[in-house]
PDB file of C-alpha atoms in Angstrom:
ATOM      1  CA  GLY G   1      -7.236  17.672 -17.115  1.00 55.00           C
ATOM      2  CA  ALA G   2      -3.738  16.571 -15.326  1.00 83.00           C
ATOM      3  CA  GLY G   3      -3.730  15.744 -11.936  1.00 93.00           C
ATOM      4  CA  VAL G   4      -1.965  16.908  -9.246  1.00 96.00           C
ATOM      5  CA  SER G   5       1.435  16.871  -9.979  1.00 97.00           C
ATOM      6  CA  GLN G   6       4.603  17.319  -7.559  1.00 97.00           C
ATOM      7  CA  SER G   7       8.534  17.713  -7.914  1.00 97.00           C
ATOM      8  CA  PRO G   8      10.971  16.219  -7.501  1.00 97.00           C
ATOM      9  CA  SER G   9       9.671  12.577  -7.320  1.00 96.00           C
ATOM     10  CA  ASN G  10      12.636  11.596  -5.020  1.00 97.00           C
ATOM     11  CA  LYS G  11      14.979  13.858  -3.302  1.00 98.00           C
ATOM     12  CA  VAL G  12      18.142  12.841  -1.515  1.00 98.00           C
ATOM     13  CA  THR G  13      19.746  15.314   0.998  1.00 98.00           C
ATOM     14  CA  GLU G  14      22.403  15.582   3.678  1.00 97.00           C
ATOM     15  CA  LYS G  15      21.703  16.585   6.757  1.00 97.00           C
ATOM     16  CA  GLY G  16      21.591  20.488   7.497  1.00 97.00           C
ATOM     17  CA  LYS G  17      20.684  21.145   3.886  1.00 98.00           C
ATOM     18  CA  ASP G  18      17.655  23.077   2.595  1.00 98.00           C
ATOM     19  CA  VAL G  19      14.952  21.469   0.558  1.00 98.00           C
ATOM     20  CA  GLU G  20      12.305  22.766  -1.699  1.00 98.00           C
ATOM     21  CA  LEU G  21       9.107  20.696  -3.016  1.00 98.00           C
ATOM     22  CA  ARG G  22       6.630  21.763  -5.044  1.00 98.00           C
ATOM     23  CA  CYS G  23       3.294  21.040  -6.034  1.00 98.00           C
ATOM     24  CA  ASP G  24       1.168  21.931  -9.204  1.00 97.00           C
ATOM     25  CA  PRO G  25      -2.801  21.281  -8.217  1.00 96.00           C
ATOM     26  CA  ILE G  26      -5.217  20.925 -10.432  1.00 95.00           C
ATOM     27  CA  SER G  27      -6.077  23.520 -12.432  1.00 93.00           C
ATOM     28  CA  GLY G  28      -9.146  25.734 -10.825  1.00 90.00           C
ATOM     29  CA  HIS G  29      -9.031  23.869  -7.590  1.00 92.00           C
ATOM     30  CA  THR G  30      -8.677  27.126  -5.233  1.00 91.00           C
ATOM     31  CA  ALA G  31      -7.849  24.638  -2.211  1.00 91.00           C
ATOM     32  CA  LEU G  32      -4.369  23.087  -1.620  1.00 94.00           C
ATOM     33  CA  TYR G  33      -3.263  20.660   1.490  1.00 94.00           C
ATOM     34  CA  TRP G  34       0.225  18.773   1.906  1.00 97.00           C
ATOM     35  CA  TYR G  35       0.508  16.049   4.058  1.00 96.00           C
ATOM     36  CA  ARG G  36       3.505  14.023   5.365  1.00 96.00           C
ATOM     37  CA  GLN G  37       3.376   9.970   5.316  1.00 95.00           C
ATOM     38  CA  SER G  38       6.232   8.526   7.495  1.00 92.00           C
ATOM     39  CA  LEU G  39       6.682   5.104   8.851  1.00 84.00           C
ATOM     40  CA  GLY G  40       6.408   6.292  12.552  1.00 74.00           C
ATOM     41  CA  GLN G  41       3.747   8.479  12.436  1.00 77.00           C
ATOM     42  CA  GLY G  42       1.473   7.625   9.454  1.00 88.00           C
ATOM     43  CA  LEU G  43      -0.176  10.544   7.561  1.00 93.00           C
ATOM     44  CA  GLU G  44      -0.394  13.891   9.220  1.00 93.00           C
ATOM     45  CA  PHE G  45      -1.810  17.118   8.028  1.00 93.00           C
ATOM     46  CA  LEU G  46       0.569  19.961   7.394  1.00 95.00           C
ATOM     47  CA  ILE G  47      -1.098  23.012   6.189  1.00 94.00           C
ATOM     48  CA  TYR G  48      -4.061  24.058   4.149  1.00 92.00           C
ATOM     49  CA  PHE G  49      -4.136  26.993   1.180  1.00 92.00           C
ATOM     50  CA  GLN G  50      -7.318  28.882   0.658  1.00 89.00           C
ATOM     51  CA  GLY G  51      -6.120  30.852  -2.411  1.00 89.00           C
ATOM     52  CA  ASN G  52      -2.808  32.067  -1.548  1.00 90.00           C
ATOM     53  CA  SER G  53      -3.709  32.372   2.048  1.00 89.00           C
ATOM     54  CA  ALA G  54      -2.603  29.573   5.035  1.00 88.00           C
ATOM     55  CA  PRO G  55      -5.159  30.697   7.815  1.00 82.00           C
ATOM     56  CA  ASP G  56      -3.366  28.246  10.337  1.00 83.00           C
ATOM     57  CA  LYS G  57       0.260  27.216  10.330  1.00 86.00           C
ATOM     58  CA  SER G  58      -0.041  25.100  13.508  1.00 86.00           C
ATOM     59  CA  GLY G  59       0.340  21.922  11.250  1.00 89.00           C
ATOM     60  CA  LEU G  60       3.558  22.679  10.386  1.00 93.00           C
ATOM     61  CA  PRO G  61       6.166  20.379  12.532  1.00 92.00           C
ATOM     62  CA  SER G  62       8.573  23.045  13.378  1.00 94.00           C
ATOM     63  CA  ASP G  63       9.426  26.380  12.483  1.00 95.00           C
ATOM     64  CA  ARG G  64      12.471  25.339   9.962  1.00 97.00           C
ATOM     65  CA  PHE G  65       9.434  24.692   7.926  1.00 97.00           C
ATOM     66  CA  SER G  66       7.464  26.967   5.613  1.00 96.00           C
ATOM     67  CA  ALA G  67       5.033  26.788   2.404  1.00 97.00           C
ATOM     68  CA  GLU G  68       3.685  29.416   0.154  1.00 96.00           C
ATOM     69  CA  ARG G  69       1.212  29.528  -2.381  1.00 96.00           C
ATOM     70  CA  THR G  70       1.376  31.936  -5.492  1.00 91.00           C
ATOM     71  CA  GLY G  71      -0.957  33.067  -7.744  1.00 89.00           C
ATOM     72  CA  GLY G  72      -3.281  30.639  -6.650  1.00 86.00           C
ATOM     73  CA  SER G  73      -1.684  27.289  -8.044  1.00 93.00           C
ATOM     74  CA  VAL G  74       1.771  26.319  -7.405  1.00 96.00           C
ATOM     75  CA  SER G  75       2.873  25.813  -3.770  1.00 97.00           C
ATOM     76  CA  THR G  76       5.957  25.485  -2.408  1.00 98.00           C
ATOM     77  CA  LEU G  77       6.805  23.867   0.576  1.00 98.00           C
ATOM     78  CA  THR G  78      10.112  24.440   2.173  1.00 98.00           C
ATOM     79  CA  ILE G  79      12.310  22.859   4.967  1.00 98.00           C
ATOM     80  CA  GLN G  80      14.907  24.710   6.336  1.00 98.00           C
ATOM     81  CA  ARG G  81      18.104  22.733   7.643  1.00 98.00           C
ATOM     82  CA  THR G  82      17.064  19.393   7.489  1.00 98.00           C
ATOM     83  CA  GLN G  83      16.809  16.790  10.114  1.00 97.00           C
ATOM     84  CA  GLN G  84      16.907  13.163   9.504  1.00 96.00           C
ATOM     85  CA  GLU G  85      13.148  12.794  11.233  1.00 94.00           C
ATOM     86  CA  ASP G  86      12.154  14.703   8.340  1.00 96.00           C
ATOM     87  CA  SER G  87      12.482  11.725   5.492  1.00 96.00           C
ATOM     88  CA  ALA G  88       8.836  10.783   4.461  1.00 96.00           C
ATOM     89  CA  VAL G  89       7.010  11.550   1.651  1.00 96.00           C
ATOM     90  CA  TYR G  90       5.427  14.488   1.208  1.00 97.00           C
ATOM     91  CA  LEU G  91       2.313  14.336  -0.283  1.00 97.00           C
ATOM     92  CA  CYS G  92      -0.049  17.357  -2.015  1.00 97.00           C
ATOM     93  CA  ALA G  93      -3.762  17.373  -2.258  1.00 95.00           C
ATOM     94  CA  SER G  94      -6.192  19.907  -4.000  1.00 94.00           C
ATOM     95  CA  SER G  95     -10.284  20.621  -3.729  1.00 91.00           C
ATOM     96  CA  LEU G  96     -12.212  22.633  -5.833  1.00 88.00           C
ATOM     97  CA  TYR G  97     -13.436  24.086  -2.735  1.00 79.00           C
ATOM     98  CA  GLY G  98     -12.072  24.596   0.814  1.00 70.00           C
ATOM     99  CA  VAL G  99     -14.769  22.999   2.671  1.00 69.00           C
ATOM    100  CA  SER G 100     -14.380  19.892   4.282  1.00 64.00           C
ATOM    101  CA  TYR G 101     -17.097  17.927   2.113  1.00 70.00           C
ATOM    102  CA  ASN G 102     -15.116  18.436  -1.165  1.00 79.00           C
ATOM    103  CA  GLU G 103     -13.127  15.690  -2.483  1.00 86.00           C
ATOM    104  CA  GLN G 104      -9.148  15.695  -2.397  1.00 91.00           C
ATOM    105  CA  PHE G 105      -7.160  14.656  -5.105  1.00 93.00           C
ATOM    106  CA  PHE G 106      -3.417  13.681  -4.241  1.00 95.00           C
ATOM    107  CA  GLY G 107      -0.392  13.914  -5.849  1.00 96.00           C
ATOM    108  CA  PRO G 108       1.965  11.116  -6.385  1.00 95.00           C
ATOM    109  CA  GLY G 109       4.319  12.781  -3.505  1.00 96.00           C
ATOM    110  CA  THR G 110       7.818  13.792  -3.147  1.00 97.00           C
ATOM    111  CA  ARG G 111      10.353  10.997  -1.254  1.00 96.00           C
ATOM    112  CA  LEU G 112      12.522  12.901   1.045  1.00 97.00           C
ATOM    113  CA  THR G 113      15.271  11.155   2.185  1.00 97.00           C
ATOM    114  CA  VAL G 114      17.659  12.811   4.567  1.00 97.00           C
ATOM    115  CA  LEU G 115      21.472  11.259   5.105  1.00 96.00           C
TER     116      LEU G 115
ATOM    117  CA  LYS B   1      -8.678  16.630  18.084  1.00 73.00           C
ATOM    118  CA  ASN B   2     -10.488  13.583  16.428  1.00 79.00           C
ATOM    119  CA  GLU B   3      -9.063  10.075  16.837  1.00 89.00           C
ATOM    120  CA  VAL B   4      -9.667   7.999  13.862  1.00 95.00           C
ATOM    121  CA  GLU B   5      -9.443   4.075  14.575  1.00 96.00           C
ATOM    122  CA  GLN B   6      -9.541   1.459  11.678  1.00 97.00           C
ATOM    123  CA  SER B   7      -9.779  -2.604  11.829  1.00 97.00           C
ATOM    124  CA  PRO B   8      -8.136  -4.775  11.277  1.00 97.00           C
ATOM    125  CA  GLN B   9      -4.926  -3.128  11.104  1.00 96.00           C
ATOM    126  CA  ASN B  10      -4.585  -6.199   8.573  1.00 97.00           C
ATOM    127  CA  LEU B  11      -6.650  -8.385   6.773  1.00 98.00           C
ATOM    128  CA  THR B  12      -5.925 -11.519   4.201  1.00 98.00           C
ATOM    129  CA  ALA B  13      -9.065 -12.959   2.358  1.00 98.00           C
ATOM    130  CA  GLN B  14      -9.021 -15.208  -0.760  1.00 98.00           C
ATOM    131  CA  GLU B  15     -10.768 -14.145  -3.732  1.00 98.00           C
ATOM    132  CA  GLY B  16     -14.119 -13.963  -3.826  1.00 97.00           C
ATOM    133  CA  GLU B  17     -14.628 -13.289  -0.265  1.00 98.00           C
ATOM    134  CA  PHE B  18     -16.553 -10.735   1.364  1.00 98.00           C
ATOM    135  CA  ILE B  19     -14.451  -7.946   2.831  1.00 98.00           C
ATOM    136  CA  THR B  20     -15.446  -5.495   5.644  1.00 98.00           C
ATOM    137  CA  ILE B  21     -12.983  -2.822   6.911  1.00 98.00           C
ATOM    138  CA  ASN B  22     -14.544  -0.552   9.796  1.00 98.00           C
ATOM    139  CA  CYS B  23     -13.534   3.213  10.980  1.00 98.00           C
ATOM    140  CA  SER B  24     -14.814   5.020  14.375  1.00 97.00           C
ATOM    141  CA  TYR B  25     -14.179   8.429  15.103  1.00 94.00           C
ATOM    142  CA  SER B  26     -14.825  10.287  18.310  1.00 89.00           C
ATOM    143  CA  VAL B  27     -15.899  13.690  17.659  1.00 83.00           C
ATOM    144  CA  GLY B  28     -18.603  14.830  15.375  1.00 81.00           C
ATOM    145  CA  ILE B  29     -17.488  15.107  11.316  1.00 84.00           C
ATOM    146  CA  SER B  30     -18.508  16.943   8.215  1.00 84.00           C
ATOM    147  CA  ALA B  31     -17.560  14.278   6.118  1.00 89.00           C
ATOM    148  CA  LEU B  32     -15.650  10.735   6.143  1.00 94.00           C
ATOM    149  CA  HIS B  33     -13.360   9.980   3.234  1.00 95.00           C
ATOM    150  CA  TRP B  34     -12.258   6.595   2.308  1.00 97.00           C
ATOM    151  CA  LEU B  35      -8.319   6.159   0.144  1.00 97.00           C
ATOM    152  CA  GLN B  36      -6.666   3.218  -1.282  1.00 97.00           C
ATOM    153  CA  GLN B  37      -3.138   3.072  -1.512  1.00 95.00           C
ATOM    154  CA  HIS B  38      -1.223   0.417  -3.814  1.00 91.00           C
ATOM    155  CA  PRO B  39       1.930  -0.621  -2.869  1.00 85.00           C
ATOM    156  CA  GLY B  40       4.324   2.128  -4.082  1.00 81.00           C
ATOM    157  CA  GLY B  41       1.725   4.024  -5.846  1.00 81.00           C
ATOM    158  CA  GLY B  42      -0.258   7.239  -4.670  1.00 89.00           C
ATOM    159  CA  ILE B  43      -3.738   8.150  -2.780  1.00 94.00           C
ATOM    160  CA  VAL B  44      -6.424   7.279  -4.431  1.00 94.00           C
ATOM    161  CA  SER B  45     -10.150   8.976  -2.668  1.00 93.00           C
ATOM    162  CA  LEU B  46     -12.450   6.404  -3.073  1.00 96.00           C
ATOM    163  CA  PHE B  47     -15.709   7.308  -1.532  1.00 94.00           C
ATOM    164  CA  MET B  48     -16.509  10.948   0.453  1.00 92.00           C
ATOM    165  CA  LEU B  49     -19.593  10.495   2.706  1.00 92.00           C
ATOM    166  CA  SER B  50     -21.543  12.423   5.435  1.00 89.00           C
ATOM    167  CA  SER B  51     -24.529  10.516   6.000  1.00 92.00           C
ATOM    168  CA  GLY B  52     -26.100   6.759   4.417  1.00 94.00           C
ATOM    169  CA  LYS B  53     -24.297   4.741   2.133  1.00 96.00           C
ATOM    170  CA  LYS B  54     -22.666   5.083  -1.356  1.00 96.00           C
ATOM    171  CA  LYS B  55     -21.907   2.329  -4.161  1.00 97.00           C
ATOM    172  CA  HIS B  56     -18.875   2.394  -6.770  1.00 95.00           C
ATOM    173  CA  GLY B  57     -19.007  -0.867  -8.823  1.00 97.00           C
ATOM    174  CA  ARG B  58     -17.952  -3.997  -6.043  1.00 98.00           C
ATOM    175  CA  LEU B  59     -16.959  -1.513  -3.284  1.00 98.00           C
ATOM    176  CA  ILE B  60     -19.887   0.157  -0.938  1.00 98.00           C
ATOM    177  CA  ALA B  61     -19.323   2.724   2.325  1.00 98.00           C
ATOM    178  CA  THR B  62     -21.618   3.204   4.782  1.00 98.00           C
ATOM    179  CA  ILE B  63     -21.739   5.516   7.514  1.00 97.00           C
ATOM    180  CA  ASN B  64     -23.755   5.756  10.751  1.00 96.00           C
ATOM    181  CA  ILE B  65     -23.291   9.445  11.968  1.00 92.00           C
ATOM    182  CA  GLN B  66     -25.187   8.644  15.856  1.00 93.00           C
ATOM    183  CA  GLU B  67     -22.543   6.050  16.306  1.00 94.00           C
ATOM    184  CA  LYS B  68     -19.584   7.434  14.587  1.00 94.00           C
ATOM    185  CA  HIS B  69     -18.994   4.443  12.525  1.00 96.00           C
ATOM    186  CA  SER B  70     -18.150   3.820   9.058  1.00 98.00           C
ATOM    187  CA  SER B  71     -17.410   0.508   6.959  1.00 98.00           C
ATOM    188  CA  LEU B  72     -16.227  -0.030   3.726  1.00 98.00           C
ATOM    189  CA  HIS B  73     -17.161  -3.130   2.259  1.00 98.00           C
ATOM    190  CA  ILE B  74     -15.567  -5.119  -1.026  1.00 98.00           C
ATOM    191  CA  THR B  75     -17.958  -7.620  -2.402  1.00 97.00           C
ATOM    192  CA  ALA B  76     -16.406 -10.279  -4.653  1.00 97.00           C
ATOM    193  CA  SER B  77     -12.808  -9.325  -3.972  1.00 97.00           C
ATOM    194  CA  HIS B  78      -9.967  -9.744  -6.420  1.00 97.00           C
ATOM    195  CA  PRO B  79      -5.864  -9.747  -5.554  1.00 96.00           C
ATOM    196  CA  ARG B  80      -6.178  -6.269  -7.325  1.00 95.00           C
ATOM    197  CA  ASP B  81      -7.656  -4.793  -4.369  1.00 97.00           C
ATOM    198  CA  SER B  82      -4.665  -5.581  -2.200  1.00 97.00           C
ATOM    199  CA  ALA B  83      -4.092  -2.398  -0.993  1.00 97.00           C
ATOM    200  CA  VAL B  84      -3.794   0.026   2.240  1.00 96.00           C
ATOM    201  CA  TYR B  85      -7.637   1.248   2.651  1.00 98.00           C
ATOM    202  CA  ILE B  86      -7.161   4.430   4.637  1.00 97.00           C
ATOM    203  CA  CYS B  87     -10.383   6.128   6.680  1.00 97.00           C
ATOM    204  CA  ALA B  88     -10.015  10.043   6.967  1.00 95.00           C
ATOM    205  CA  VAL B  89     -12.412  12.620   8.128  1.00 92.00           C
ATOM    206  CA  THR B  90     -12.661  16.517   8.274  1.00 87.00           C
ATOM    207  CA  ALA B  91     -13.713  18.466  11.169  1.00 76.00           C
ATOM    208  CA  GLY B  92     -17.562  19.348  12.123  1.00 62.00           C
ATOM    209  CA  SER B  93     -16.740  22.877  11.371  1.00 63.00           C
ATOM    210  CA  GLY B  94     -17.171  22.130   7.293  1.00 56.00           C
ATOM    211  CA  GLY B  95     -13.844  24.379   6.766  1.00 58.00           C
ATOM    212  CA  GLY B  96     -10.985  22.939   5.111  1.00 59.00           C
ATOM    213  CA  ALA B  97      -8.579  24.113   7.549  1.00 63.00           C
ATOM    214  CA  ASP B  98      -8.103  21.481   9.618  1.00 66.00           C
ATOM    215  CA  GLY B  99      -7.275  19.010   6.919  1.00 85.00           C
ATOM    216  CA  LEU B 100      -7.828  15.406   6.745  1.00 90.00           C
ATOM    217  CA  THR B 101      -7.226  13.381  10.217  1.00 91.00           C
ATOM    218  CA  PHE B 102      -6.472   9.895   8.950  1.00 94.00           C
ATOM    219  CA  GLY B 103      -6.421   6.343  10.601  1.00 95.00           C
ATOM    220  CA  LYS B 104      -3.668   3.949  10.654  1.00 94.00           C
ATOM    221  CA  GLY B 105      -4.970   2.196   7.499  1.00 96.00           C
ATOM    222  CA  THR B 106      -5.394  -1.461   6.865  1.00 97.00           C
ATOM    223  CA  HIS B 107      -3.547  -3.436   4.876  1.00 96.00           C
ATOM    224  CA  LEU B 108      -5.130  -5.719   2.934  1.00 98.00           C
ATOM    225  CA  ILE B 109      -3.784  -8.880   0.737  1.00 98.00           C
ATOM    226  CA  ILE B 110      -6.133 -10.982  -1.251  1.00 98.00           C
ATOM    227  CA  GLN B 111      -4.895 -14.445  -2.521  1.00 97.00           C
ATOM    228  CA  PRO B 112      -6.008 -15.864  -5.386  1.00 96.00           C
TER     229      PRO B 112
END
């Protein structure tokens, strides 16, 4: 029974480079969430997957952000042409089903620093 | 969009004191979550509730749906309880697509 895992744990990149963040949810969890935690904005919701489908992508901060999920399991969050304001901790969470009264289990996060 | 307000923002107390952290929200919800984050650590779910009261060890969470208010209580506080406590809510539709909307957190320090 491993928990939610994320990789890398830390990522330092130069402005303008692309980065890919990975999330492995708890086995059997159908719902997966991406959140961002930054000093200025606190915790904010980015995107939700039910299975491989993301019904609403409007929470993504800009069109430089994209996310996908394959096989109902692993998800990747890609940030293209990174900017300094993208520096934050990116958190992934999963829950058994995609209903709001299910407990969400959080991963340890990926700390992204854009120089 | 729901607005989630927590108080106090910062709280320092002595070991053994009874702690109360408050959370209020602006529109109807289907569930309210209390989360804990230790310095440099990950986020752990403490409670999820949609009505009434839940208790786990020294932690108690209550919610009043009519008043749109929840409280987290810690009895016999201990230095290891020092952490940021975050209130979060999910939308009234019951679906997961809105994710969690978070309060700004309460930074709690328990001094020995």
